[in-house]
C-alpha positions as a Python dict, from the first residue, in 0.01 Angstrom:
ca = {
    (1, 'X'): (0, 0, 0),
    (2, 'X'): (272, 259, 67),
    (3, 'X'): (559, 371, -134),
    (4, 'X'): (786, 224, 70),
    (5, 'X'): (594, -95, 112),
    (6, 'X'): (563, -150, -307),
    (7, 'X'): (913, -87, -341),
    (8, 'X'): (1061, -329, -110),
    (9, 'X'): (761, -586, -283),
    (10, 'X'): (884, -477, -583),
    (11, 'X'): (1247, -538, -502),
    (12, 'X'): (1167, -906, -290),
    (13, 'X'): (1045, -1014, -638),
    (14, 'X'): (1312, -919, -870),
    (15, 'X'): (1535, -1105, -617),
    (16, 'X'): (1310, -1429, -625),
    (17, 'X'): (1337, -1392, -1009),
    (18, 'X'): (1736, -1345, -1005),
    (19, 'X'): (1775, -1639, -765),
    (20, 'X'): (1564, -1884, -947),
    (21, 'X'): (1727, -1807, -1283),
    (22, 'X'): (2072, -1890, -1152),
    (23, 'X'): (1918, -2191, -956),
    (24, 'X'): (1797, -2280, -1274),
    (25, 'X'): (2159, -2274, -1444),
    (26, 'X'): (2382, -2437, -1231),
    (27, 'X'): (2043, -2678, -1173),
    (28, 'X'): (2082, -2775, -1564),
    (29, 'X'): (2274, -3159, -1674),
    (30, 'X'): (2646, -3107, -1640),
    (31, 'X'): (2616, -3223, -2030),
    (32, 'X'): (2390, -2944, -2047),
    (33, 'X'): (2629, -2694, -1958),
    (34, 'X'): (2983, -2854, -2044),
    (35, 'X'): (2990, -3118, -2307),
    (36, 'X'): (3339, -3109, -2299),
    (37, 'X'): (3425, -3204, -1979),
    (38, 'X'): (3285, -3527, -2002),
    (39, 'X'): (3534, -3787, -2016),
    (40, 'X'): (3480, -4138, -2178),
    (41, 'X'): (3496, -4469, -2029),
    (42, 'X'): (3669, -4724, -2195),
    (43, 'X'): (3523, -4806, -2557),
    (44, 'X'): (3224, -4562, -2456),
    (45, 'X'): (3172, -4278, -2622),
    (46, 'X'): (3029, -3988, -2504),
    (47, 'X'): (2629, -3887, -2609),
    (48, 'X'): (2569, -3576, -2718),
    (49, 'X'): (2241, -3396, -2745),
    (50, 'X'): (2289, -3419, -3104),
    (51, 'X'): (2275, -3778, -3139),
    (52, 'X'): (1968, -3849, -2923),
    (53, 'X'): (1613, -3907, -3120),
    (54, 'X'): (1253, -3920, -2927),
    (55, 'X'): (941, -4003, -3044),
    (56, 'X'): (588, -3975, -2835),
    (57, 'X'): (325, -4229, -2965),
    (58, 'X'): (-22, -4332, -2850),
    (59, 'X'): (12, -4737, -2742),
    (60, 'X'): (-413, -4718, -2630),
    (61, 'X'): (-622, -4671, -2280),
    (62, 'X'): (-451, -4326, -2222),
    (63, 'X'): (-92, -4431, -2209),
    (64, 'X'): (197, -4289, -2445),
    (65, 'X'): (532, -4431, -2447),
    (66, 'X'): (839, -4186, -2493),
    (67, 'X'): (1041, -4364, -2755),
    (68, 'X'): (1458, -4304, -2732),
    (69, 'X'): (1744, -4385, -2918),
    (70, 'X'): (2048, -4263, -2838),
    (71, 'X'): (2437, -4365, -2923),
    (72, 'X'): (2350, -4626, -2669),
    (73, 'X'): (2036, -4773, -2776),
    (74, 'X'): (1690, -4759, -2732),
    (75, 'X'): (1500, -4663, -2427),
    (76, 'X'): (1101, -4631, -2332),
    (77, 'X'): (907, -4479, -2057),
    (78, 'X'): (521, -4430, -2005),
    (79, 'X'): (325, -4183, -1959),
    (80, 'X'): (-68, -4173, -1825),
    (81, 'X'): (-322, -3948, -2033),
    (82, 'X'): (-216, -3589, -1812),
    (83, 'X'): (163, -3698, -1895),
    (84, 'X'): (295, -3757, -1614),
    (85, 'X'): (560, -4052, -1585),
    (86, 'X'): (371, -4416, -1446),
    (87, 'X'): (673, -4555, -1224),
    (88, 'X'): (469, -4865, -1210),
    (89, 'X'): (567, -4940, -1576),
    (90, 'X'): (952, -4850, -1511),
    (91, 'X'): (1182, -4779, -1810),
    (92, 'X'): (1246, -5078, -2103),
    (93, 'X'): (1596, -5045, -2272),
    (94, 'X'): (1863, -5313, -2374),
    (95, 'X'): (1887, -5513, -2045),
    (96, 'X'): (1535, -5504, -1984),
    (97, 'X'): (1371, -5497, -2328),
    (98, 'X'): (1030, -5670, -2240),
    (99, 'X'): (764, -5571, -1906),
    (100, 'X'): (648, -5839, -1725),
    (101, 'X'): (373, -5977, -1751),
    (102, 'X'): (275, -5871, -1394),
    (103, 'X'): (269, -5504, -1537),
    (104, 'X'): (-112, -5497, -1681),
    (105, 'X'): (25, -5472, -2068),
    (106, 'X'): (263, -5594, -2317),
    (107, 'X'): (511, -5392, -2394),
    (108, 'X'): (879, -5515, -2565),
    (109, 'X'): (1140, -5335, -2786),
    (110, 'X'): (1218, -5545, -3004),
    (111, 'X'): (1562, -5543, -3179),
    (112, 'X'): (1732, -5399, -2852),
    (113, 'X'): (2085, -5403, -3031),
    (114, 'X'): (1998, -5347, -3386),
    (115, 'X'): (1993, -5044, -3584),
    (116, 'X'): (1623, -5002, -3672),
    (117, 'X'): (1446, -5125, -3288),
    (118, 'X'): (1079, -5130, -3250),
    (119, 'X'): (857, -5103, -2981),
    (120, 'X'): (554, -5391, -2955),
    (121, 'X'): (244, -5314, -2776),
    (122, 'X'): (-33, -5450, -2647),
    (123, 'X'): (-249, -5277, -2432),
    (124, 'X'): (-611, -5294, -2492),
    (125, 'X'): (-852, -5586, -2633),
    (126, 'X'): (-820, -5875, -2498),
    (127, 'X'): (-613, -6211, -2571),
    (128, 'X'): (-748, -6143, -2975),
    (129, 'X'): (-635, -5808, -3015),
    (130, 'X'): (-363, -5683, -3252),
    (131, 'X'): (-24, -5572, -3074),
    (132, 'X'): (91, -5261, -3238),
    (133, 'X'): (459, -5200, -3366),
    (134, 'X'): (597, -4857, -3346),
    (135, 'X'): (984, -4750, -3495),
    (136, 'X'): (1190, -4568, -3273),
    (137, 'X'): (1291, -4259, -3461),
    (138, 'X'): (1602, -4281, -3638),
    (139, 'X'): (1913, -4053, -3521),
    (140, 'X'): (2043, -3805, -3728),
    (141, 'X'): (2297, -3804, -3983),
    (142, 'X'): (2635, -3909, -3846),
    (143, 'X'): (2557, -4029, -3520),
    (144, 'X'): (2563, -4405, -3475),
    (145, 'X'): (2417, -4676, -3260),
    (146, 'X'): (2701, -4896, -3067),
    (147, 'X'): (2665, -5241, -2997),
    (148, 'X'): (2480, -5344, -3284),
    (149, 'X'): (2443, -5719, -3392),
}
């Protein structure tokens, strides 16, 4: 390869670099990039990054459930052994706390609006087998969860 030939390679990467890097940036969550300028709704308040806890746990058969709690309650989505997201399952959170029973296993936060939630599994062993309860990780000092009975 020539002089010429490296140098314009050369110069096509650096280029590919620069433009995925500000991609990247204006690419990131407007909360990402300007907490500020979110406003709040009425009797909302805004999340911050800072009041947001997640917790990975095994629930059995190769599927982890990503536990959240956030200012506005919990929220769960699965995950297949490799990690990637299994749509099938969909997302549990306050209005839809509980799969159904079409979905293969039994999953159900339980405690939707109180201030310690818990997610109940079942996912392996039969009609017999134990479900397992899981806490959702608790948010950090200061932050609060709304709604709460």
């Amino acid at each position: 390869m020539g002089m010429h030939a490296r140098a314009a390679l050369g110069a096509a990467i650096a280029t590919a670099a620069l433009t995925g890097a500000l991609l990247a940036s204006t690419a990131a969550a407007p909360e990402d990039r300007a907490p500020a300028a979110f406003a709040t709704a009425a009797g909302r308040a805004p999340v911050s990054k800072a009041c947001i806890a997640s917790l990975e746990a095994d629930i059995g058969a190769g599927t982890t459930a990503l536990m959240t709690l956030s200012t506005s309650g919990p929220t769960v989505t699965f995950k297949d052994g490799p990690g990637h997201p299994v749509p099938s399952l969909g997302k549990l959170d306050r209005k839809h706390p509980k799969l159904p029973a079409s979905a293969g296993i039994y999953a159900e936060i339980l405690k939707p609006y109180g201030t310690a939630p818990q997610l109940r599994t079942k996912v392996e062993g039969g009609p017999r087998a134990q479900y397992q309860v899981q806490d959702f990780p608790r948010l950090p000092k200061g932050c609060k969860v709304t709604g709460t009975k």
